[in-house]
XYZ file of N, CA, C and O in Angstrom:
520
model
N 0.887 -1.124 -0.020
C 0.019 0.008 0.045
C 0.902 1.227 -0.053
O 0.600 2.265 -0.694
N 1.945 1.229 0.814
C 2.872 2.345 0.773
C 3.544 2.687 -0.645
O 3.580 3.856 -1.057
N 3.763 1.611 -1.338
C 4.296 1.832 -2.738
C 3.299 2.476 -3.583
O 3.594 3.346 -4.360
N 2.016 2.089 -3.485
C 0.996 2.636 -4.243
C 0.796 4.066 -3.929
O 0.645 5.049 -4.806
N 0.736 4.353 -2.664
C 0.657 5.746 -2.143
C 1.686 6.618 -2.679
O 1.494 7.666 -3.277
N 2.915 6.203 -2.598
C 4.062 6.929 -3.063
C 4.050 7.204 -4.541
O 4.353 8.286 -4.946
N 3.628 6.246 -5.299
C 3.527 6.380 -6.731
C 2.475 7.439 -7.119
O 2.787 8.346 -7.902
N 1.246 7.295 -6.482
C 0.264 8.240 -6.837
C 0.595 9.665 -6.341
O 0.243 10.594 -7.037
N 1.182 9.729 -5.220
C 1.509 11.021 -4.561
C 2.677 11.683 -5.563
O 2.521 12.895 -5.890
N 3.670 11.017 -5.999
C 4.609 11.486 -6.965
C 4.024 11.926 -8.274
O 4.505 12.874 -8.930
N 2.932 11.251 -8.712
C 2.252 11.605 -10.004
C 1.602 12.881 -9.949
O 1.538 13.731 -10.888
N 0.980 13.225 -8.770
C 0.313 14.452 -8.623
C -1.065 14.394 -9.078
O -2.069 14.607 -8.526
N -1.250 13.926 -10.426
C -2.708 13.684 -10.922
C -2.821 12.295 -11.478
O -1.831 11.763 -11.984
N -3.811 11.657 -11.111
C -4.110 10.361 -11.638
C -5.527 10.439 -12.048
O -6.222 11.432 -12.006
N -6.049 9.331 -12.640
C -7.424 9.382 -13.276
C -8.203 8.367 -12.463
O -7.825 7.199 -12.429
N -9.424 8.756 -12.075
C -10.420 7.953 -11.409
C -11.557 7.676 -12.267
O -12.283 8.593 -12.816
N -11.868 6.389 -12.386
C -13.001 5.849 -13.175
C -14.121 5.373 -12.255
O -13.925 4.648 -11.335
N -15.303 5.798 -12.594
C -16.480 5.306 -11.846
C -17.494 4.974 -12.906
O -17.237 5.121 -14.127
N -18.647 4.496 -12.431
C -19.645 4.091 -13.449
C -21.007 4.844 -13.045
O -21.329 5.008 -11.925
N -21.602 5.322 -14.127
C -22.902 5.984 -13.881
C -23.892 5.271 -14.879
O -23.734 5.415 -16.029
N -24.744 4.399 -14.229
C -25.557 3.540 -15.070
C -24.735 2.568 -15.825
O -24.047 1.802 -15.199
N -24.729 2.668 -17.055
C -23.730 1.726 -17.858
C -22.593 2.514 -18.516
O -22.022 1.922 -19.392
N -22.475 3.727 -18.181
C -21.503 4.611 -18.726
C -20.320 4.790 -17.821
O -20.541 5.362 -16.730
N -19.082 4.461 -18.293
C -17.876 4.837 -17.512
C -17.623 6.285 -17.438
O -18.029 6.961 -18.422
N -17.258 6.844 -16.300
C -16.872 8.203 -16.074
C -15.457 8.320 -15.697
O -15.128 7.709 -14.657
N -14.608 9.120 -16.285
C -13.215 9.250 -15.829
C -12.921 10.630 -15.711
O -13.350 11.561 -16.536
N -12.247 11.070 -14.716
C -11.805 12.460 -14.386
C -10.411 12.385 -13.661
O -10.153 11.471 -12.884
N -9.766 13.558 -13.846
C -8.423 13.735 -13.135
C -8.725 13.978 -11.560
O -9.676 14.669 -11.304
N -7.912 13.325 -10.770
C -7.968 13.535 -9.304
C -6.556 13.910 -8.913
O -5.560 13.632 -9.558
N -6.412 14.422 -7.740
C -5.118 14.836 -7.208
C -4.899 14.593 -5.835
O -3.839 14.780 -5.195
N -5.956 13.953 -5.061
C -5.697 13.823 -3.642
C -5.460 12.266 -3.342
O -6.262 11.432 -3.831
N -4.500 12.013 -2.541
C -4.262 10.588 -2.098
C -3.584 10.785 -0.725
O -2.708 11.586 -0.483
N -4.099 9.953 0.218
C -3.435 10.113 1.615
C -3.469 8.635 2.164
O -4.262 7.775 1.809
N -2.672 8.579 3.229
C -2.670 7.307 4.047
C -3.227 7.811 5.370
O -2.621 8.639 6.039
N -4.367 7.280 5.778
C -4.983 7.596 7.024
C -5.568 6.335 7.657
O -6.264 5.601 7.084
N -5.128 6.127 8.896
C -5.698 5.068 9.722
C -5.429 3.689 9.019
O -6.279 2.833 9.042
N -4.231 3.500 8.340
C -3.844 2.288 7.661
C -4.617 2.137 6.442
O -4.546 0.881 5.867
N -5.178 3.139 5.750
C -5.932 2.935 4.548
C -5.570 4.162 3.636
O -5.251 5.248 4.063
N -5.542 3.784 2.312
C -5.374 4.777 1.225
C -6.762 5.513 1.114
O -7.863 5.002 1.096
N -6.688 6.928 1.125
C -7.933 7.655 1.072
C -7.846 8.697 -0.118
O -6.785 9.121 -0.429
N -8.983 9.043 -0.552
C -9.153 10.077 -1.611
C -10.169 11.036 -1.034
O -11.024 10.767 -0.164
N -10.198 12.277 -1.630
C -11.148 13.317 -1.202
C -12.037 13.820 -2.318
O -11.377 14.009 -3.477
N -13.233 14.147 -2.082
C -13.976 14.897 -3.124
C -15.045 15.669 -2.376
O -15.093 15.659 -1.097
N -15.920 16.273 -3.071
C -17.118 17.095 -2.639
C -18.276 16.260 -2.646
O -18.643 15.761 -3.597
N -19.106 16.191 -1.591
C -20.375 15.515 -1.565
C -21.402 15.984 -2.590
O -22.311 15.287 -3.016
N -21.204 17.252 -3.025
C -22.058 17.816 -3.996
C -21.692 17.391 -5.509
O -22.466 17.736 -6.429
N -20.714 16.713 -5.664
C -20.187 16.390 -7.032
C -20.741 15.092 -7.509
O -21.152 14.121 -6.686
N -20.955 14.891 -8.894
C -21.418 13.718 -9.391
C -20.599 12.433 -9.055
O -21.103 11.429 -8.871
N -19.316 12.612 -9.037
C -18.417 11.659 -8.630
C -18.802 10.950 -7.265
O -18.760 9.681 -7.038
N -19.184 11.783 -6.335
C -19.544 11.252 -4.979
C -20.857 10.378 -5.166
O -20.847 9.346 -4.585
N -21.825 10.902 -5.944
C -23.003 10.164 -6.019
C -22.775 8.862 -6.737
O -23.380 7.813 -6.395
N -21.833 8.872 -7.797
C -21.552 7.633 -8.448
C -20.813 6.636 -7.596
O -21.189 5.508 -7.589
N -19.944 7.131 -6.776
C -19.220 6.108 -5.855
C -20.069 5.583 -4.793
O -19.937 4.495 -4.420
N -21.074 6.411 -4.300
C -22.022 5.968 -3.282
C -22.932 4.857 -3.942
O -23.358 3.863 -3.216
N -23.246 5.167 -5.147
C -24.169 4.026 -5.805
C -23.528 2.811 -6.166
O -24.149 1.771 -6.048
N -22.337 3.021 -6.677
C -21.513 1.827 -7.167
C -20.081 2.104 -6.746
O -19.358 2.815 -7.312
N -19.794 1.443 -5.639
C -18.349 1.783 -4.930
C -17.263 1.095 -5.688
O -16.039 1.305 -5.239
N -17.363 0.445 -6.828
C -16.196 -0.137 -7.537
C -15.590 0.971 -8.396
O -16.370 1.568 -9.213
N -14.361 1.155 -8.224
C -13.576 2.267 -8.921
C -12.375 1.755 -9.441
O -11.797 0.670 -9.114
N -11.729 2.374 -10.395
C -10.356 2.167 -10.870
C -9.562 3.502 -10.942
O -10.259 4.530 -11.205
N -8.324 3.433 -10.598
C -7.484 4.581 -10.753
C -6.376 4.215 -11.661
O -5.921 2.981 -11.819
N -5.917 5.230 -12.399
C -4.754 4.953 -13.335
C -3.799 6.068 -13.407
O -4.315 7.280 -13.358
N -2.551 5.849 -13.343
C -1.547 6.945 -13.303
C -0.310 6.527 -14.020
O -0.112 5.338 -14.187
N 0.521 7.481 -14.526
C 1.602 7.164 -15.317
C 2.764 8.217 -14.956
O 2.520 9.315 -14.710
N 3.919 7.582 -14.854
C 5.193 8.415 -14.559
C 6.417 7.630 -14.950
O 6.491 6.382 -14.689
N 7.336 8.309 -15.487
C 8.700 7.779 -15.749
C 8.621 6.350 -16.418
O 9.364 5.474 -16.125
N 7.778 6.254 -17.481
C 7.573 4.933 -18.169
C 6.969 3.849 -17.536
O 6.833 2.712 -18.115
N 6.311 4.104 -16.317
C 5.557 3.060 -15.632
C 4.153 3.612 -15.269
O 3.915 4.777 -15.039
N 3.172 2.716 -15.601
C 1.834 3.123 -15.246
C 1.217 2.226 -14.113
O 1.692 1.047 -14.029
N 0.353 2.722 -13.438
C -0.294 1.953 -12.304
C -1.791 2.002 -12.557
O -2.379 2.982 -12.842
N -2.358 0.851 -12.389
C -3.735 0.636 -12.484
C -4.240 0.048 -11.109
O -3.729 -0.954 -10.738
N -5.185 0.743 -10.429
C -5.684 0.147 -9.112
C -7.115 -0.042 -9.324
O -7.902 0.807 -9.630
N -7.612 -1.187 -8.991
C -8.996 -1.584 -8.811
C -9.289 -1.717 -7.356
O -8.621 -2.441 -6.695
N -10.407 -1.020 -6.992
C -10.719 -1.081 -5.534
C -12.188 -0.831 -5.225
O -12.830 -0.370 -6.181
N -12.625 -1.013 -4.027
C -13.936 -0.627 -3.621
C -13.731 0.567 -2.701
O -12.917 0.520 -1.762
N -14.581 1.570 -2.814
C -14.419 2.748 -1.903
C -15.436 2.606 -0.787
O -16.641 2.205 -1.083
N -15.110 3.093 0.324
C -16.070 3.100 1.522
C -15.897 4.558 2.149
O -14.751 4.956 2.411
N -16.921 5.259 2.304
C -16.886 6.592 2.832
C -16.338 6.508 4.259
O -16.783 5.590 5.155
N -15.519 7.409 4.602
C -15.016 7.614 6.014
C -15.522 9.022 6.537
O -14.815 10.010 6.187
N -16.515 8.986 7.203
C -17.171 10.373 7.617
C -16.446 11.084 8.794
O -16.930 12.107 9.104
N -15.443 10.434 9.335
C -14.922 11.007 10.414
C -14.155 12.298 10.161
O -13.388 12.461 9.113
N -14.276 13.250 11.148
C -13.625 14.571 11.004
C -12.160 14.513 10.968
O -11.429 15.261 10.297
N -11.621 13.437 11.751
C -10.205 13.214 11.725
C -9.672 12.967 10.288
O -8.516 13.314 9.953
N -10.351 12.154 9.482
C -10.050 11.807 8.183
C -9.966 13.013 7.307
O -9.169 13.274 6.518
N -11.060 13.827 7.491
C -11.125 15.103 6.639
C -9.933 16.025 7.054
O -9.384 16.592 6.180
N -9.764 16.179 8.262
C -8.598 17.117 8.696
C -7.180 16.556 8.189
O -6.440 17.410 7.848
N -6.994 15.305 8.318
C -5.785 14.751 7.894
C -5.529 14.973 6.337
O -4.411 15.296 5.914
N -6.591 14.762 5.588
C -6.461 15.020 4.178
C -6.216 16.538 3.943
O -5.301 16.934 3.028
N -6.839 17.365 4.509
C -6.746 18.829 4.356
C -5.360 19.306 4.888
O -4.889 20.336 4.342
N -4.827 18.603 5.820
C -3.388 18.970 6.238
C -2.451 18.607 5.197
O -1.428 19.322 4.899
N -2.720 17.493 4.499
C -1.840 17.102 3.342
C -2.014 17.855 2.082
O -1.146 17.973 1.336
N -3.194 18.473 2.003
C -3.556 19.327 0.840
C -4.104 20.732 1.147
O -5.328 20.892 1.019
N -3.232 21.466 1.810
C -3.795 22.724 2.399
C -4.385 23.690 1.280
O -5.296 24.523 1.732
N -4.124 23.563 0.041
C -4.757 24.381 -1.067
C -6.173 24.052 -1.207
O -6.787 24.940 -1.831
N -6.654 23.022 -0.699
C -8.077 22.738 -0.760
C -8.911 23.463 0.268
O -10.101 23.548 0.193
N -8.211 23.977 1.305
C -9.076 24.681 2.365
C -9.704 25.919 1.927
O -10.692 26.490 2.648
N -9.580 26.397 0.754
C -10.383 27.570 0.351
C -11.670 27.019 -0.240
O -12.589 27.780 -0.411
N -11.866 25.679 -0.523
C -13.157 25.140 -0.901
C -13.704 24.170 0.093
O -14.916 23.867 0.121
N -12.878 23.586 0.906
C -13.295 22.503 1.826
C -12.882 22.820 3.335
O -11.769 23.274 3.448
N -13.782 22.411 4.262
C -13.341 22.417 5.640
C -13.935 21.209 6.268
O -14.998 20.708 5.962
N -13.136 20.627 7.445
C -13.742 19.542 8.084
C -15.003 19.848 8.650
O -15.246 20.908 9.203
N -16.069 18.944 8.547
C -17.372 19.152 9.015
C -18.240 20.102 8.244
O -19.311 20.417 8.735
N -17.862 20.500 7.103
C -18.680 21.440 6.253
C -19.806 20.855 5.562
O -20.700 21.544 5.020
N -20.047 19.473 5.727
C -21.126 18.829 4.969
C -20.726 18.533 3.509
O -21.598 17.890 2.864
N -19.676 19.082 3.079
C -19.299 18.823 1.677
C -18.051 18.000 1.643
O -17.906 17.221 0.651
N -17.152 18.174 2.383
C -15.793 17.408 2.346
C -16.117 15.907 2.656
O -16.721 15.638 3.602
N -15.669 15.207 1.706
C -15.918 13.723 1.779
C -14.765 12.986 1.453
O -14.037 13.159 0.562
N -14.468 12.045 2.368
C -13.341 11.071 2.320
C -13.718 9.605 1.958
O -14.701 9.250 2.574
N -13.117 9.054 0.993
C -13.272 7.654 0.753
C -12.100 6.898 0.845
O -10.972 7.300 0.317
N -12.150 5.678 1.555
C -11.010 4.838 1.755
C -11.104 3.832 0.600
O -12.285 3.291 0.297
N -9.953 3.516 0.058
C -9.921 2.339 -0.923
C -9.622 1.015 -0.239
O -8.759 0.904 0.571
N -10.563 0.080 -0.469
C -10.524 -1.180 0.223
C -10.473 -2.300 -0.888
O -10.892 -2.151 -2.073
N -9.984 -3.488 -0.521
C -9.901 -4.691 -1.465
C -9.175 -4.259 -2.686
O -9.685 -4.614 -3.780
N -8.038 -3.655 -2.619
C -7.380 -3.075 -3.742
C -6.445 -3.932 -4.342
O -5.689 -4.805 -3.632
N -6.392 -3.877 -5.714
C -5.437 -4.600 -6.481
C -4.772 -3.666 -7.428
O -5.378 -2.927 -8.146
N -3.457 -3.450 -7.243
C -2.657 -2.485 -7.865
C -1.686 -3.154 -8.844
O -0.889 -4.148 -8.463
N -1.621 -2.882 -10.066
C -0.796 -3.451 -11.050
C 0.140 -2.420 -11.665
O -0.319 -1.300 -12.208
N 1.447 -2.645 -11.418
C 2.486 -1.767 -11.990
C 2.883 -2.266 -13.396
O 3.330 -3.510 -13.373
N 2.935 -1.577 -14.385
C 3.198 -2.100 -15.724
C 4.155 -1.125 -16.471
O 4.146 0.057 -16.220
N 4.964 -1.643 -17.476
C 5.694 -0.848 -18.321
C 5.995 -1.621 -19.564
O 5.667 -2.783 -19.603
N 6.596 -0.920 -20.494
C 6.917 -1.616 -21.759
C 8.258 -2.492 -21.769
O 8.554 -3.284 -22.546
N 8.959 -2.376 -20.522
C 10.277 -3.023 -20.440
C 10.327 -4.093 -19.343
O 11.305 -4.839 -19.311
N 9.290 -4.156 -18.487
C 9.223 -5.238 -17.471
C 7.759 -5.903 -17.421
O 6.902 -5.377 -17.991
N 7.931 -7.006 -16.835
C 6.605 -7.830 -16.709
C 5.759 -7.097 -15.645
O 6.312 -6.468 -14.711
N 4.429 -7.100 -15.790
C 3.672 -6.418 -14.824
C 3.797 -7.065 -13.373
O 4.099 -8.309 -13.265
N 3.609 -6.245 -12.426
C 3.808 -6.751 -11.083
C 2.531 -6.210 -10.154
O 2.099 -5.014 -10.404
N 1.798 -7.049 -9.532
C 0.655 -6.864 -8.908
C 0.830 -6.921 -7.420
O 1.473 -7.841 -6.810
N 0.210 -5.923 -6.647
C 0.242 -6.014 -5.111
C -1.211 -5.805 -4.780
O -2.046 -5.252 -5.507
N -1.640 -6.373 -3.596
C -2.875 -6.153 -3.042
C -2.878 -5.509 -1.742
O -1.887 -5.570 -1.019
N -3.901 -4.856 -1.409
C -4.001 -4.170 -0.095
C -5.414 -4.080 0.424
O -6.304 -4.376 -0.408
């Protein structure tokens, strides 16, 4: 899990895929945190992505850096604790102009049952689970 966290953190931007009905939805994301032994991401409860993950918690993330790409399949679970929100906003202080712990909009999701595959054109794929 630490390796997945470090890779995503170093990328800065990764792409999160959700499902809306039968249509995949992909968007750039930039938050990744380790909190309470789990990888977490942050969004706003008012956003479509939040509604999509609450309805269908199966997601995929994809990121690329230095010739290697990472694909993560996981299930997200909302973590409503203020501590999780505060931890994320400490890691990303630039978000504080839009989000505050307990504001009713800041939403943290933990990635569970994750399978992460590191791939490149020069090495065999390597998979880790968390």
